[in-house]
Coordinates of C-alpha atoms and ligand atoms in Angstrom, one line a residue:
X1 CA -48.7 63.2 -1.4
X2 CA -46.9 61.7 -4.4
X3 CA -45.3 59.1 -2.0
X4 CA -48.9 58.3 -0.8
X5 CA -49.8 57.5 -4.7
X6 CA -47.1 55.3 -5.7
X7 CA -47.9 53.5 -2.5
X8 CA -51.5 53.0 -3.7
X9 CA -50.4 51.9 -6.8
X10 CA -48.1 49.7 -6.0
X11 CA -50.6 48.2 -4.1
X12 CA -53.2 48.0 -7.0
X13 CA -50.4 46.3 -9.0
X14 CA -49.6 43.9 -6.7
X15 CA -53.5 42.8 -6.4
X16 CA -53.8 42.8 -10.0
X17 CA -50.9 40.5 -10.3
X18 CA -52.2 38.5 -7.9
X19 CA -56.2 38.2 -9.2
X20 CA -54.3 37.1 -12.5
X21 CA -53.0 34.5 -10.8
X22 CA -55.9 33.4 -8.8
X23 CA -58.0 33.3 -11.9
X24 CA -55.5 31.5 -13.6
X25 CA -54.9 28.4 -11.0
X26 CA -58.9 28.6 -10.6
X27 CA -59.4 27.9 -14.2
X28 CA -56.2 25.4 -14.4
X29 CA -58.5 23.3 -11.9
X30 CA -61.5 23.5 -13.6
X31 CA -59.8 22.6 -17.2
X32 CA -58.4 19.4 -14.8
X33 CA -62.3 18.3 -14.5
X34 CA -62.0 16.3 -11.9
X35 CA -62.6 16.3 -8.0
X36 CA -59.5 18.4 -6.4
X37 CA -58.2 18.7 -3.2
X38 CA -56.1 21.9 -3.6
X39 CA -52.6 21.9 -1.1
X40 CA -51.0 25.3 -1.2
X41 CA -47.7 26.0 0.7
X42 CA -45.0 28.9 1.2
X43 CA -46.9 31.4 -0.6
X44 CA -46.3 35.0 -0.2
X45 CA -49.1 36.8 -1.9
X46 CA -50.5 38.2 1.4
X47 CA -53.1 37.4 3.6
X48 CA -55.8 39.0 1.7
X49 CA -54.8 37.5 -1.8
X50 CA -55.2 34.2 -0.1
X51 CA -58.5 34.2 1.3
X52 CA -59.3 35.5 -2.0
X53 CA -57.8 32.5 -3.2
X54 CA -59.6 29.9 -1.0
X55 CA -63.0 31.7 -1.7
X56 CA -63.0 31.6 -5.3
X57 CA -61.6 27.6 -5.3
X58 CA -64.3 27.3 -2.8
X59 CA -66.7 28.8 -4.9
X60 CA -65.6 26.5 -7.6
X61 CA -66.0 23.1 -5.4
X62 CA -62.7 23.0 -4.8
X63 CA -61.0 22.7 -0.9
X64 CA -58.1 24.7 -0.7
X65 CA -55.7 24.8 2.1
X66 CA -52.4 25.7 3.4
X67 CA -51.1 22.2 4.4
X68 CA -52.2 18.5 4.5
X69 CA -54.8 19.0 7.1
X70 CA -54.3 15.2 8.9
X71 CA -58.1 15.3 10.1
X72 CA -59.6 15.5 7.1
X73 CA -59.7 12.3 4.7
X74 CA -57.8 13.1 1.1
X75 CA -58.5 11.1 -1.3
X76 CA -54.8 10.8 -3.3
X77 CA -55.7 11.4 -6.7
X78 CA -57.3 14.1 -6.0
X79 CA -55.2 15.7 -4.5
X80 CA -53.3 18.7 -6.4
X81 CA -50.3 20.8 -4.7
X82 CA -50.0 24.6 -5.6
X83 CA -46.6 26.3 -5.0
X84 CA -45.3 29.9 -6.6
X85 CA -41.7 29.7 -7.0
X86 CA -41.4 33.4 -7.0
X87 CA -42.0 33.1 -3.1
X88 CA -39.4 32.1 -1.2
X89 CA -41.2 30.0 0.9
X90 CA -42.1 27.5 -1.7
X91 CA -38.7 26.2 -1.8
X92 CA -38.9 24.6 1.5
X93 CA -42.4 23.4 0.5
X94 CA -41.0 21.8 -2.8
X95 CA -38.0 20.0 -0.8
X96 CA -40.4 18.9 1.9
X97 CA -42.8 17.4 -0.6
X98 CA -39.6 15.5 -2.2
X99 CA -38.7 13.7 0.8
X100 CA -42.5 12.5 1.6
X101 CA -42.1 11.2 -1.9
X102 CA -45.6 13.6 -3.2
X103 CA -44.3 14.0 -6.8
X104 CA -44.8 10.7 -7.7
X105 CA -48.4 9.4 -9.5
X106 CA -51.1 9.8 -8.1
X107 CA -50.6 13.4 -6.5
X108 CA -50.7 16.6 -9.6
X109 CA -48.6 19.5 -9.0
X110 CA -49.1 23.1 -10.8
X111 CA -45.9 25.7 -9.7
X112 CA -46.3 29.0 -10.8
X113 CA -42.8 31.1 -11.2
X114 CA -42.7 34.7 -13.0
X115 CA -40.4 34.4 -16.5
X116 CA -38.2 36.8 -15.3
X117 CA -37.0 34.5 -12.4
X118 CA -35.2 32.1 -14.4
X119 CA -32.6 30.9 -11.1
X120 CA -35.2 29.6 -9.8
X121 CA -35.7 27.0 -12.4
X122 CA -33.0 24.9 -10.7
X123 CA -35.3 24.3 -7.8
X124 CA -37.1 22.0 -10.2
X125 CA -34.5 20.5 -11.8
X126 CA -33.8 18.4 -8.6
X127 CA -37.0 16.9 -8.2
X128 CA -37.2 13.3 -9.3
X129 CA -40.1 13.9 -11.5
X130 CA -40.5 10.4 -13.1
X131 CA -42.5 9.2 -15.6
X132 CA -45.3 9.2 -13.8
X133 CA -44.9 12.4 -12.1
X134 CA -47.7 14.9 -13.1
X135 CA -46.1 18.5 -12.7
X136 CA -46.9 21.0 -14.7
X137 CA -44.4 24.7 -14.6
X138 CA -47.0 28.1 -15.5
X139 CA -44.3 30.7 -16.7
X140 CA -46.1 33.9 -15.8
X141 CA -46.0 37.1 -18.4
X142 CA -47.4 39.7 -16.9
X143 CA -51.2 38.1 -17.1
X144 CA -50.5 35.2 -19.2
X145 CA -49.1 31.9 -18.2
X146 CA -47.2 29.8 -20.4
X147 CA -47.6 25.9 -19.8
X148 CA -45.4 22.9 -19.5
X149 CA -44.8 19.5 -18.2
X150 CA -42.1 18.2 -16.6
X151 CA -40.8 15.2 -16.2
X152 CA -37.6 12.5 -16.6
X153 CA -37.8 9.3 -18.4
X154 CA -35.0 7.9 -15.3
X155 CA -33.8 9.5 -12.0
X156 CA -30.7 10.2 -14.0
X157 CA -32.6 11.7 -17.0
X158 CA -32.3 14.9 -18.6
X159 CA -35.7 17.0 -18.0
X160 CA -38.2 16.5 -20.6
X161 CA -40.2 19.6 -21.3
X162 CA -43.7 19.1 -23.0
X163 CA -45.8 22.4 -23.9
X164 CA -49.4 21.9 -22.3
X165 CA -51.0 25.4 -23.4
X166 CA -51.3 28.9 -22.3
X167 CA -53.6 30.8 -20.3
X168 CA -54.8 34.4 -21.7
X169 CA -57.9 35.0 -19.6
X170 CA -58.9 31.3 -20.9
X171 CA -57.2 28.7 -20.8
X172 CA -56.4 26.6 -24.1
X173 CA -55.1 22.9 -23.8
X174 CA -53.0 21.2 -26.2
X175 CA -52.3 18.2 -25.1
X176 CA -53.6 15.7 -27.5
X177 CA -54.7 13.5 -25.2
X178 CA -55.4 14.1 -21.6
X179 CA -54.5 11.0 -20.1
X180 CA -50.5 10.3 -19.2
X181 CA -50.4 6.7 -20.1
X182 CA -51.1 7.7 -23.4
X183 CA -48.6 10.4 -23.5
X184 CA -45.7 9.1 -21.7
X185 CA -44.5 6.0 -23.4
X186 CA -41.1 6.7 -24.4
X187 CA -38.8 5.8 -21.7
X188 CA -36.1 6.7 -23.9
X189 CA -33.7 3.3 -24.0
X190 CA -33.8 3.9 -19.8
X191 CA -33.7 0.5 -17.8
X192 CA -36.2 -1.0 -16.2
X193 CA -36.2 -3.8 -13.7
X194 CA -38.3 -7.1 -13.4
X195 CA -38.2 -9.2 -10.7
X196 CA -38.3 -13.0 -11.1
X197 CA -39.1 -15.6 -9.3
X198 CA -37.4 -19.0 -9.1
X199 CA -39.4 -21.7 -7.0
X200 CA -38.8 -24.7 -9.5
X201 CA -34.6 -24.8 -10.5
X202 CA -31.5 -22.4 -10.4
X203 CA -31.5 -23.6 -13.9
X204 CA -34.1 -21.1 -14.4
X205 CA -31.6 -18.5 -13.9
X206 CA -29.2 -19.4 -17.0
X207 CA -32.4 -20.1 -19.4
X208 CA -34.6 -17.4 -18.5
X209 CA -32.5 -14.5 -19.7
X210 CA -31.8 -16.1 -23.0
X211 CA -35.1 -16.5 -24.0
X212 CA -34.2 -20.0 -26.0
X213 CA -37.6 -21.9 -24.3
X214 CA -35.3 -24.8 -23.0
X215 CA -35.9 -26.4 -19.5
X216 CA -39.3 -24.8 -20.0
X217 CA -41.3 -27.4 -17.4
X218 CA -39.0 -25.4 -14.7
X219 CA -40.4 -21.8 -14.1
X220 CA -43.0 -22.2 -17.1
X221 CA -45.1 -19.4 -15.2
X222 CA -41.5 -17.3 -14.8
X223 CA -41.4 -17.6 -18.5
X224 CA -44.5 -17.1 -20.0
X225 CA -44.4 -13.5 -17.8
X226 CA -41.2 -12.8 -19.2
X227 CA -42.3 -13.0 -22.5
X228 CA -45.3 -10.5 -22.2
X229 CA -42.8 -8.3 -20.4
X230 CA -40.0 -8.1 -23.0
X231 CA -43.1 -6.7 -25.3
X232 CA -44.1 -4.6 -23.0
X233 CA -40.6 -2.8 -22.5
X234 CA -40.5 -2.6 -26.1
X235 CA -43.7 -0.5 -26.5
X236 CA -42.0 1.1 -24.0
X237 CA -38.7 2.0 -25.9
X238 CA -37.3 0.3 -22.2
X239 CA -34.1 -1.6 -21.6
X240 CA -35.0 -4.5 -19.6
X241 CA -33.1 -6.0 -16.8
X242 CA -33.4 -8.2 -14.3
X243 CA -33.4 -9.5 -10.9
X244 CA -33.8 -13.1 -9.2
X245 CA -35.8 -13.9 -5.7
X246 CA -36.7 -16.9 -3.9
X247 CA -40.3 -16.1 -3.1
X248 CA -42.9 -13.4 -3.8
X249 CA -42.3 -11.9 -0.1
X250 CA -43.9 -12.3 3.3
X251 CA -44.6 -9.5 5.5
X252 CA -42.8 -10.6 9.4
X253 CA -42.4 -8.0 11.4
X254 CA -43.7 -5.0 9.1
X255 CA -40.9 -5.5 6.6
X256 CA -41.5 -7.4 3.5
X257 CA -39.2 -10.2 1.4
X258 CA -38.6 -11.3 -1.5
X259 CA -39.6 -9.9 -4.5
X260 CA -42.3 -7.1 -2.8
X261 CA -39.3 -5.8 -1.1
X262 CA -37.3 -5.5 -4.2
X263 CA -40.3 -3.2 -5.5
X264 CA -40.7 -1.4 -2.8
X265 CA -36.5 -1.1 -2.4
X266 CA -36.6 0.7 -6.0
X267 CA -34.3 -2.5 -6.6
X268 CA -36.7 -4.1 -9.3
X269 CA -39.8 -1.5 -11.2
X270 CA -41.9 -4.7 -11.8
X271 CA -42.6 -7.8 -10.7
X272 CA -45.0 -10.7 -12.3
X273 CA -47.5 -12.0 -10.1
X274 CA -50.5 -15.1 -11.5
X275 CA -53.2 -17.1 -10.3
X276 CA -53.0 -20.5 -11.2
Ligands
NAG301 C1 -35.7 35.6 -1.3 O1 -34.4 35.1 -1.1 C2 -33.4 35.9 -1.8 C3 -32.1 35.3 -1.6 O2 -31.9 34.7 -0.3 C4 -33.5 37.4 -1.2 O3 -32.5 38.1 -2.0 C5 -34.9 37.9 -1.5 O4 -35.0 39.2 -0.9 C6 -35.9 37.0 -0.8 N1 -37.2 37.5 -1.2 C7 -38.2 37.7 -0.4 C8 -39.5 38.1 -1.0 O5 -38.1 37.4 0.8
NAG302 C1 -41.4 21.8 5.9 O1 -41.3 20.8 6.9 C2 -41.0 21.3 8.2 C3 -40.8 20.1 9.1 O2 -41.9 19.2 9.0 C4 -42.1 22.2 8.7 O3 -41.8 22.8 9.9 C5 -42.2 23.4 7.7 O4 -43.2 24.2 8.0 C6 -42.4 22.8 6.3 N1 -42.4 24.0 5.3 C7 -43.3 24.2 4.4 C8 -43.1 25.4 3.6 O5 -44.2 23.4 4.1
NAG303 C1 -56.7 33.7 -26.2 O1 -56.2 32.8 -27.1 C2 -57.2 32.2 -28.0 C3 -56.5 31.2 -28.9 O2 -55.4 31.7 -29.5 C4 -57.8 33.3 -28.7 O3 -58.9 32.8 -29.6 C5 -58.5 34.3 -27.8 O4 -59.0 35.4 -28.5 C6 -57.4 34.8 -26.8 N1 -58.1 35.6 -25.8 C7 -57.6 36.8 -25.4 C8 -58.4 37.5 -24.3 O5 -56.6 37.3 -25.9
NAG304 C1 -31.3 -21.4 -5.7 O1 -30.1 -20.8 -5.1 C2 -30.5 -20.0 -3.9 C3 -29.2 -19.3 -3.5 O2 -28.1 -20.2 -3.5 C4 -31.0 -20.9 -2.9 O3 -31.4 -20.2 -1.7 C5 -32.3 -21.6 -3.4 O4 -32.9 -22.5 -2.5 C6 -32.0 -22.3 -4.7 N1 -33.3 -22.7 -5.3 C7 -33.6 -23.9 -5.9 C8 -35.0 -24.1 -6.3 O5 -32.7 -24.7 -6.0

């Protein structure tokens, strides 16, 4: 008899946790106010929990699922990934994301762990969550949730942790502004790369780089960028560097050149492109 009641309550405690944190990652979507895709993987909050879960983000105009359904069209951005690190499961589901490259802008992440489970932190530690990277870590208390974002100002960045809000049954928001661009402009002395292109003189080379406006009828166009992009990088709090290429790219044989393929190598953040 008394085995039969801890059993039940156990089980009552278990869905109580769980409604807490359906109504939490419900209301997390709404506060979002925009059109979401919701992608759930390695949860372990039971079969019943979960439909619960799909039918209230249904009921909320939200599509929820357990993986990127490939016959149905996402839209990136509006896309948002849901994993509970307290399940084991979500570890795989954090490492697979990381090596299809779905932390980076324009997917949005929200990964629940319990604030008693803090080994588990060191699953997100790994992720390169870069400046553009929109993660945010719910620390659950019991029924409240705790908010942060996550992210690194460079690959080999210490993890920057910005409080977002709390959730108490309703969810308050303190980020001043919603937008990222306007919150994340502090690369933190971190280098980024330009790409250059030289199609007049390997003077341009020497000259660019010191900024001293000589030989300025070779590369004018190369120069002028550079110019707006030193100011950028400043606003930035960026170091700049640099890299040289021959030609913007050409794309033979599915592979790009030139200076797309420095982009899309990770060799060069940025390169300066004009109409003439
Ligand atoms: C998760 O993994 C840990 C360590 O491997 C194990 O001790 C624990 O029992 C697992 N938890 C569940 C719910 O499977
Ligand atoms: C991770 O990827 C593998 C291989 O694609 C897949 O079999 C597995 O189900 C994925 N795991 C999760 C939790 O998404
Ligand atoms: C949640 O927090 C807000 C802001 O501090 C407060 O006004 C509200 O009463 C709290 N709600 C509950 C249910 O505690
Ligand atoms: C600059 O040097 C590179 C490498 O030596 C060469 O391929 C390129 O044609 C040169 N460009 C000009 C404009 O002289």
């Amino acid at each position: 008899m008394l085995a039969i009641f801890v059993l039940i309550m156990m089980s009552t405690l278990v869905t109580a946790k769980d409604a807490a944190a359906i109504d939490f990652v419900i209301n997390f979507i709404g506060n979002e106010n925009k059109p979401s895709d919701l992608v759930y993987g390695g949860l372990c909050w039971g079969k019943h929990a979960e439909l619960n879960f799909v039918k209230a983000a249904k009921d909320k105009g939200v599509r929820a699922s357990g993986s990127l359904n490939t016959r149905v069209a996402y839209h990136e951005q509006d896309i948002i990934f849901l994993a509970d690190l307290d399940c084991n499961g979500s570890h795989e589901f954090l490492y697979n994301a990381s090596s299809k490259h779905l932390f980076r802008f324009p997917y949005r992440w929200l990964v629940l762990l319990s604030s008693t489970n803090e080994a588990k932190l060191m699953y997100l530690w790994r992720i390169p969550l870069l400046i553009t990277s929109d993660l945010v870590l719910a620390r659950r208390y019991g029924d409240f949730f705790e908010l942060v974002e996550l992210h690194k100002p460079a690959p080999s960045g210490s993890m920057i942790t910005t409080p977002r809000g709390f959730f108490n049954g309703s969810l308050i928001d303190i980020r001043p502004q919603k937008e990222l661009y306007r919150r994340r402009r502090n690369l933190m002395g971190h280098h980024l790369t330009m790409a250059n292109i030289i199609q007049d003189s390997n003077t341009t080379k020497y000259y660019l780089p010191r900024d001293d406006r000589l030989q300025l009828h070779h590369d004018a166009v190369a120069k002028v960028c550079w110019v707006f992009a030193k100011v950028a990088f400043e606003l930035l709090n960026a170091t700049p560097r640099y890299t040289f290429s021959y030609r913007f790219g050409y794309k033979v044989n599915g592979q790009w050149s030139g200076m797309v393929r420095d982009i899309g190598d990770n060799k060069a953040d940025l390169g300066k492109r004009y109409k003439l």
